[in-house]
């Protein structure tokens, strides 16, 4: 899978994409990410990408020309399955959307700043708008990193243990069961006996029961979702 991320702050991604699973996915050739600086597509020599908003009011707006030129140029190279704009008024990101996106070949993620982007970009280029929560961030970069992380770890082969992602929370609309590692006893707190029993069937049943109980307790709404 290839992800193009359009941003005016490409440096913001250096941390998240250069470590751990995301780094490994790129090294294995399972995912590639290009950070594209919208400023490189500015139309004046000052590399300006924002301007005052029509109608007045505080806050700048990202201009249409640099973004349109940038997307037009990239579209000559790739056919995108989805052109995503990170936006607080988009659809709330969840595991289901991450699963859908992980099956795609090429996606583009546009990060806004300031008051947002000129509405005409949203109307003409964007195929999906994603929010990472009901709060306002100063830019789309952190959201794009969240989406890229959640999506890339679902690509087959990225996680070492292929079944590992399947037992994570939200797959099957259930919260993950609790997990333990050594020692079997710490300050009197014991690991549940069943996990030490070696009985795979009993362990699977215990984990399922725990998942259902936890979901009922913590996120009952998930059980009603399809
Ligand atoms: N004026 C806008 C907020 C702009 S915030 C409004 O009230 O809706 C600046 C940029 O940050 C946005 O263009 C968007 O790309 C990003 N952003 C802010 N909050 C976000 C969120 N919850 N999820 C995803 N992106 C967000």
mmCIF file of C-alpha atoms and ligand atoms in Angstrom:
data_model
loop_
_atom_site.group_PDB
_atom_site.id
_atom_site.type_symbol
_atom_site.label_atom_id
_atom_site.label_comp_id
_atom_site.label_asym_id
_atom_site.label_seq_id
_atom_site.Cartn_x
_atom_site.Cartn_y
_atom_site.Cartn_z
ATOM 1 C CA UNK A 1 0.000 0.000 0.000
ATOM 2 C CA UNK A 2 1.159 3.515 -0.740
ATOM 3 C CA UNK A 3 0.141 6.595 1.249
ATOM 4 C CA UNK A 4 0.797 10.151 0.086
ATOM 5 C CA UNK A 5 0.498 12.681 2.877
ATOM 6 C CA UNK A 6 0.056 16.343 1.901
ATOM 7 C CA UNK A 7 1.201 18.727 4.591
ATOM 8 C CA UNK A 8 2.916 22.041 5.223
ATOM 9 C CA UNK A 9 4.876 20.420 8.090
ATOM 10 C CA UNK A 10 6.452 17.189 6.770
ATOM 11 C CA UNK A 11 8.949 17.200 9.673
ATOM 12 C CA UNK A 12 6.091 16.406 12.046
ATOM 13 C CA UNK A 13 6.016 12.824 10.717
ATOM 14 C CA UNK A 14 9.664 12.019 11.274
ATOM 15 C CA UNK A 15 9.055 10.548 14.715
ATOM 16 C CA UNK A 16 5.992 8.359 14.181
ATOM 17 C CA UNK A 17 7.067 6.791 10.873
ATOM 18 C CA UNK A 18 10.672 6.043 11.737
ATOM 19 C CA UNK A 19 10.114 3.591 14.560
ATOM 20 C CA UNK A 20 8.701 0.216 15.435
ATOM 21 C CA UNK A 21 5.994 -1.361 13.293
ATOM 22 C CA UNK A 22 5.626 1.495 10.815
ATOM 23 C CA UNK A 23 9.347 1.478 10.159
ATOM 24 C CA UNK A 24 9.363 -2.298 9.693
ATOM 25 C CA UNK A 25 6.370 -2.210 7.331
ATOM 26 C CA UNK A 26 8.255 0.220 5.087
ATOM 27 C CA UNK A 27 11.468 -1.790 5.249
ATOM 28 C CA UNK A 28 9.605 -4.967 4.310
ATOM 29 C CA UNK A 29 8.127 -3.121 1.325
ATOM 30 C CA UNK A 30 4.561 -3.675 2.561
ATOM 31 C CA UNK A 31 3.853 0.023 2.928
ATOM 32 C CA UNK A 32 5.403 3.172 1.532
ATOM 33 C CA UNK A 33 4.716 6.716 2.628
ATOM 34 C CA UNK A 34 5.602 9.916 0.767
ATOM 35 C CA UNK A 35 5.471 13.211 2.602
ATOM 36 C CA UNK A 36 4.631 15.956 0.160
ATOM 37 C CA UNK A 37 5.135 19.585 1.074
ATOM 38 C CA UNK A 38 2.201 21.637 -0.205
ATOM 39 C CA UNK A 39 4.470 24.681 -0.136
ATOM 40 C CA UNK A 40 6.372 23.244 -3.102
ATOM 41 C CA UNK A 41 3.219 23.858 -5.141
ATOM 42 C CA UNK A 42 2.705 27.474 -4.051
ATOM 43 C CA UNK A 43 1.960 29.907 -6.852
ATOM 44 C CA UNK A 44 4.075 32.863 -5.722
ATOM 45 C CA UNK A 45 7.733 33.275 -4.914
ATOM 46 C CA UNK A 46 7.016 33.710 -1.213
ATOM 47 C CA UNK A 47 5.675 30.136 -1.149
ATOM 48 C CA UNK A 48 2.442 31.347 0.325
ATOM 49 C CA UNK A 49 -0.151 28.668 1.085
ATOM 50 C CA UNK A 50 -2.713 30.569 3.207
ATOM 51 C CA UNK A 51 -4.733 33.726 2.887
ATOM 52 C CA UNK A 52 -7.387 35.788 4.712
ATOM 53 C CA UNK A 53 -10.895 34.438 4.615
ATOM 54 C CA UNK A 54 -13.586 36.018 2.500
ATOM 55 C CA UNK A 55 -16.207 37.722 4.621
ATOM 56 C CA UNK A 56 -13.677 38.647 7.273
ATOM 57 C CA UNK A 57 -13.004 37.064 10.632
ATOM 58 C CA UNK A 58 -9.924 35.801 12.377
ATOM 59 C CA UNK A 59 -7.819 32.911 11.128
ATOM 60 C CA UNK A 60 -6.224 32.130 7.812
ATOM 61 C CA UNK A 61 -7.494 29.614 5.244
ATOM 62 C CA UNK A 62 -5.372 27.271 3.157
ATOM 63 C CA UNK A 63 -5.542 28.433 -0.461
ATOM 64 C CA UNK A 64 -7.039 26.340 -3.220
ATOM 65 C CA UNK A 65 -4.301 26.698 -5.889
ATOM 66 C CA UNK A 66 -1.324 25.038 -4.148
ATOM 67 C CA UNK A 67 -3.443 22.084 -2.988
ATOM 68 C CA UNK A 68 -5.165 21.680 -6.366
ATOM 69 C CA UNK A 69 -1.837 21.835 -8.219
ATOM 70 C CA UNK A 70 -0.327 19.332 -5.828
ATOM 71 C CA UNK A 71 -3.181 16.814 -6.108
ATOM 72 C CA UNK A 72 -3.404 17.234 -9.899
ATOM 73 C CA UNK A 73 0.297 16.515 -10.202
ATOM 74 C CA UNK A 74 0.107 13.409 -7.975
ATOM 75 C CA UNK A 75 -2.958 12.108 -9.808
ATOM 76 C CA UNK A 76 -0.911 11.940 -12.984
ATOM 77 C CA UNK A 77 1.258 9.332 -11.263
ATOM 78 C CA UNK A 78 -1.305 7.363 -9.275
ATOM 79 C CA UNK A 79 -4.938 6.400 -9.249
ATOM 80 C CA UNK A 80 -6.137 6.931 -5.689
ATOM 81 C CA UNK A 81 -8.664 4.663 -4.049
ATOM 82 C CA UNK A 82 -9.446 7.421 -1.578
ATOM 83 C CA UNK A 83 -8.516 11.104 -1.195
ATOM 84 C CA UNK A 84 -8.945 11.846 2.464
ATOM 85 C CA UNK A 85 -9.151 15.170 4.269
ATOM 86 C CA UNK A 86 -8.498 15.140 8.007
ATOM 87 C CA UNK A 87 -11.235 17.267 9.544
ATOM 88 C CA UNK A 88 -12.936 17.598 12.949
ATOM 89 C CA UNK A 89 -16.331 17.493 11.204
ATOM 90 C CA UNK A 90 -15.520 14.308 9.279
ATOM 91 C CA UNK A 91 -16.667 10.783 10.095
ATOM 92 C CA UNK A 92 -15.262 9.559 13.388
ATOM 93 C CA UNK A 93 -12.329 7.223 12.704
ATOM 94 C CA UNK A 94 -12.672 3.665 13.995
ATOM 95 C CA UNK A 95 -11.379 0.143 13.448
ATOM 96 C CA UNK A 96 -13.945 -0.556 10.741
ATOM 97 C CA UNK A 97 -12.681 2.348 8.635
ATOM 98 C CA UNK A 98 -9.080 1.277 9.325
ATOM 99 C CA UNK A 99 -9.942 -2.214 8.009
ATOM 100 C CA UNK A 100 -11.506 -0.779 4.843
ATOM 101 C CA UNK A 101 -8.559 1.498 4.131
ATOM 102 C CA UNK A 102 -5.996 -1.266 4.727
ATOM 103 C CA UNK A 103 -7.316 -3.112 1.658
ATOM 104 C CA UNK A 104 -6.548 -0.187 -0.664
ATOM 105 C CA UNK A 105 -3.513 0.278 -2.885
ATOM 106 C CA UNK A 106 -3.146 4.045 -2.978
ATOM 107 C CA UNK A 107 -4.503 6.614 -0.588
ATOM 108 C CA UNK A 108 -3.852 10.309 -0.207
ATOM 109 C CA UNK A 109 -4.284 12.132 3.096
ATOM 110 C CA UNK A 110 -4.548 15.921 3.134
ATOM 111 C CA UNK A 111 -3.688 17.742 6.370
ATOM 112 C CA UNK A 112 -5.272 21.135 6.960
ATOM 113 C CA UNK A 113 -4.079 23.989 9.157
ATOM 114 C CA UNK A 114 -5.279 27.336 10.461
ATOM 115 C CA UNK A 115 -9.051 27.690 9.920
ATOM 116 C CA UNK A 116 -8.995 24.774 7.486
ATOM 117 C CA UNK A 117 -8.895 24.523 3.685
ATOM 118 C CA UNK A 118 -10.854 26.374 1.015
ATOM 119 C CA UNK A 119 -14.221 24.614 0.805
ATOM 120 C CA UNK A 120 -13.898 24.124 -2.962
ATOM 121 C CA UNK A 121 -11.106 21.593 -2.402
ATOM 122 C CA UNK A 122 -13.448 19.542 -0.264
ATOM 123 C CA UNK A 123 -16.166 19.733 -2.893
ATOM 124 C CA UNK A 124 -14.008 18.719 -5.849
ATOM 125 C CA UNK A 125 -11.179 16.452 -4.710
ATOM 126 C CA UNK A 126 -12.006 14.855 -1.373
ATOM 127 C CA UNK A 127 -13.675 11.425 -1.331
ATOM 128 C CA UNK A 128 -13.667 10.896 2.438
ATOM 129 C CA UNK A 129 -13.364 13.146 5.484
ATOM 130 C CA UNK A 130 -12.059 11.666 8.708
ATOM 131 C CA UNK A 131 -12.009 13.035 12.250
ATOM 132 C CA UNK A 132 -9.984 11.398 14.999
ATOM 133 C CA UNK A 133 -12.226 12.743 17.759
ATOM 134 C CA UNK A 134 -14.526 15.521 18.873
ATOM 135 C CA UNK A 135 -11.843 18.067 19.634
ATOM 136 C CA UNK A 136 -9.949 20.530 17.486
ATOM 137 C CA UNK A 137 -6.266 20.014 16.714
ATOM 138 C CA UNK A 138 -4.067 22.723 15.253
ATOM 139 C CA UNK A 139 -3.349 20.628 12.177
ATOM 140 C CA UNK A 140 -4.239 17.394 10.433
ATOM 141 C CA UNK A 141 -0.745 15.879 10.869
ATOM 142 C CA UNK A 142 -1.306 14.090 14.171
ATOM 143 C CA UNK A 143 -4.592 12.726 12.845
ATOM 144 C CA UNK A 144 -2.957 11.522 9.620
ATOM 145 C CA UNK A 145 -0.271 9.753 11.673
ATOM 146 C CA UNK A 146 -2.990 8.049 13.746
ATOM 147 C CA UNK A 147 -4.815 6.890 10.615
ATOM 148 C CA UNK A 148 -1.610 5.679 8.906
ATOM 149 C CA UNK A 149 -0.568 3.720 12.016
ATOM 150 C CA UNK A 150 -3.948 2.052 12.522
ATOM 151 C CA UNK A 151 -4.187 1.157 8.813
ATOM 152 C CA UNK A 152 -0.634 -0.037 8.149
ATOM 153 C CA UNK A 153 -0.557 -2.471 11.077
ATOM 154 C CA UNK A 154 -3.540 -4.252 9.516
ATOM 155 C CA UNK A 155 -1.784 -4.992 6.214
ATOM 156 C CA UNK A 156 -1.084 -8.752 6.104
ATOM 157 C CA UNK A 157 2.542 -9.479 6.954
ATOM 158 C CA UNK A 158 3.182 -6.239 8.843
ATOM 159 C CA UNK A 159 2.699 -7.748 12.295
ATOM 160 C CA UNK A 160 4.939 -10.699 13.028
ATOM 161 C CA UNK A 161 2.163 -12.819 14.450
ATOM 162 C CA UNK A 162 -0.403 -12.595 11.681
ATOM 163 C CA UNK A 163 -3.322 -13.344 13.917
ATOM 164 C CA UNK A 164 -2.336 -10.711 16.428
ATOM 165 C CA UNK A 165 -4.348 -7.849 14.913
ATOM 166 C CA UNK A 166 -7.442 -10.037 14.825
ATOM 167 C CA UNK A 167 -7.529 -10.391 18.609
ATOM 168 C CA UNK A 168 -7.147 -6.658 19.223
ATOM 169 C CA UNK A 169 -9.931 -4.545 20.617
ATOM 170 C CA UNK A 170 -12.724 -3.495 18.199
ATOM 171 C CA UNK A 171 -12.167 -6.321 15.731
ATOM 172 C CA UNK A 172 -15.528 -8.184 15.985
ATOM 173 C CA UNK A 173 -16.862 -5.233 18.014
ATOM 174 C CA UNK A 174 -15.313 -6.587 21.206
ATOM 175 C CA UNK A 175 -12.765 -5.166 23.616
ATOM 176 C CA UNK A 176 -9.596 -7.260 23.989
ATOM 177 C CA UNK A 177 -9.404 -9.652 26.957
ATOM 178 C CA UNK A 178 -6.814 -8.870 29.667
ATOM 179 C CA UNK A 179 -3.240 -10.042 29.031
ATOM 180 C CA UNK A 180 -0.475 -11.195 31.390
ATOM 181 C CA UNK A 181 3.195 -12.116 31.205
ATOM 182 C CA UNK A 182 5.780 -13.430 33.681
ATOM 183 C CA UNK A 183 5.967 -13.683 36.661
ATOM 184 C CA UNK A 184 2.931 -15.840 37.406
ATOM 185 C CA UNK A 185 2.658 -14.134 40.793
ATOM 186 C CA UNK A 186 3.626 -10.581 41.753
ATOM 187 C CA UNK A 187 3.052 -9.245 45.297
ATOM 188 C CA UNK A 188 0.331 -11.791 45.823
ATOM 189 C CA UNK A 189 -1.443 -10.984 42.534
ATOM 190 C CA UNK A 190 -1.820 -14.164 40.511
ATOM 191 C CA UNK A 191 -2.301 -14.721 36.821
ATOM 192 C CA UNK A 192 -5.677 -16.494 36.264
ATOM 193 C CA UNK A 193 -5.160 -20.285 36.579
ATOM 194 C CA UNK A 194 -6.766 -21.056 33.233
ATOM 195 C CA UNK A 195 -3.978 -19.211 31.364
ATOM 196 C CA UNK A 196 -1.405 -21.539 32.944
ATOM 197 C CA UNK A 197 -3.468 -24.683 32.296
ATOM 198 C CA UNK A 198 -2.218 -25.407 28.774
ATOM 199 C CA UNK A 199 -5.826 -26.168 27.801
ATOM 200 C CA UNK A 200 -6.224 -24.206 24.551
ATOM 201 C CA UNK A 201 -9.968 -24.646 24.374
ATOM 202 C CA UNK A 202 -10.521 -23.458 27.938
ATOM 203 C CA UNK A 203 -8.189 -20.516 27.357
ATOM 204 C CA UNK A 204 -10.015 -19.465 24.188
ATOM 205 C CA UNK A 205 -13.350 -19.698 26.009
ATOM 206 C CA UNK A 206 -12.042 -17.656 28.973
ATOM 207 C CA UNK A 207 -10.695 -14.958 26.653
ATOM 208 C CA UNK A 208 -13.973 -14.737 24.772
ATOM 209 C CA UNK A 209 -15.982 -14.514 27.997
ATOM 210 C CA UNK A 210 -13.670 -11.805 29.319
ATOM 211 C CA UNK A 211 -13.988 -9.854 26.064
ATOM 212 C CA UNK A 212 -17.763 -9.964 26.188
ATOM 213 C CA UNK A 213 -17.849 -8.991 29.869
ATOM 214 C CA UNK A 214 -15.426 -6.109 29.358
ATOM 215 C CA UNK A 215 -17.323 -4.850 26.336
ATOM 216 C CA UNK A 216 -20.587 -4.925 28.310
ATOM 217 C CA UNK A 217 -18.920 -3.047 31.151
ATOM 218 C CA UNK A 218 -16.871 -0.477 29.240
ATOM 219 C CA UNK A 219 -18.332 -0.053 25.761
ATOM 220 C CA UNK A 220 -21.858 -1.521 25.743
ATOM 221 C CA UNK A 221 -22.659 0.433 22.546
ATOM 222 C CA UNK A 222 -20.271 -1.770 20.544
ATOM 223 C CA UNK A 223 -22.459 -4.828 21.101
ATOM 224 C CA UNK A 224 -25.355 -3.190 19.209
ATOM 225 C CA UNK A 225 -23.186 -2.321 16.187
ATOM 226 C CA UNK A 226 -23.133 -4.499 13.107
HETATM 227 N N1 LIG B 1 -11.997 25.663 11.761
HETATM 228 C C1 LIG B 1 -12.059 24.256 11.737
HETATM 229 C C2 LIG B 1 -10.891 23.631 12.496
HETATM 230 C C3 LIG B 1 -9.587 23.799 11.813
HETATM 231 S S1 LIG B 1 -8.319 23.007 12.704
HETATM 232 C C4 LIG B 1 -13.353 23.801 12.393
HETATM 233 O O1 LIG B 1 -13.801 24.445 13.314
HETATM 234 O O2 LIG B 1 -13.871 22.742 11.981
HETATM 235 C C5 LIG B 1 -7.049 22.920 11.512
HETATM 236 C C6 LIG B 1 -6.851 21.586 10.823
HETATM 237 O O3 LIG B 1 -6.571 20.591 11.796
HETATM 238 C C7 LIG B 1 -8.040 21.081 10.053
HETATM 239 O O4 LIG B 1 -8.026 21.593 8.751
HETATM 240 C C8 LIG B 1 -7.841 19.578 10.090
HETATM 241 O O5 LIG B 1 -7.036 19.140 9.009
HETATM 242 C C9 LIG B 1 -7.081 19.355 11.387
HETATM 243 N N2 LIG B 1 -7.924 18.820 12.495
HETATM 244 C C10 LIG B 1 -8.320 19.521 13.579
HETATM 245 N N3 LIG B 1 -9.049 18.748 14.412
HETATM 246 C C11 LIG B 1 -9.101 17.526 13.866
HETATM 247 C C12 LIG B 1 -9.706 16.298 14.258
HETATM 248 N N4 LIG B 1 -10.413 16.180 15.374
HETATM 249 N N5 LIG B 1 -9.555 15.236 13.441
HETATM 250 C C13 LIG B 1 -8.857 15.346 12.280
HETATM 251 N N6 LIG B 1 -8.253 16.471 11.870
HETATM 252 C C14 LIG B 1 -8.371 17.568 12.641
#
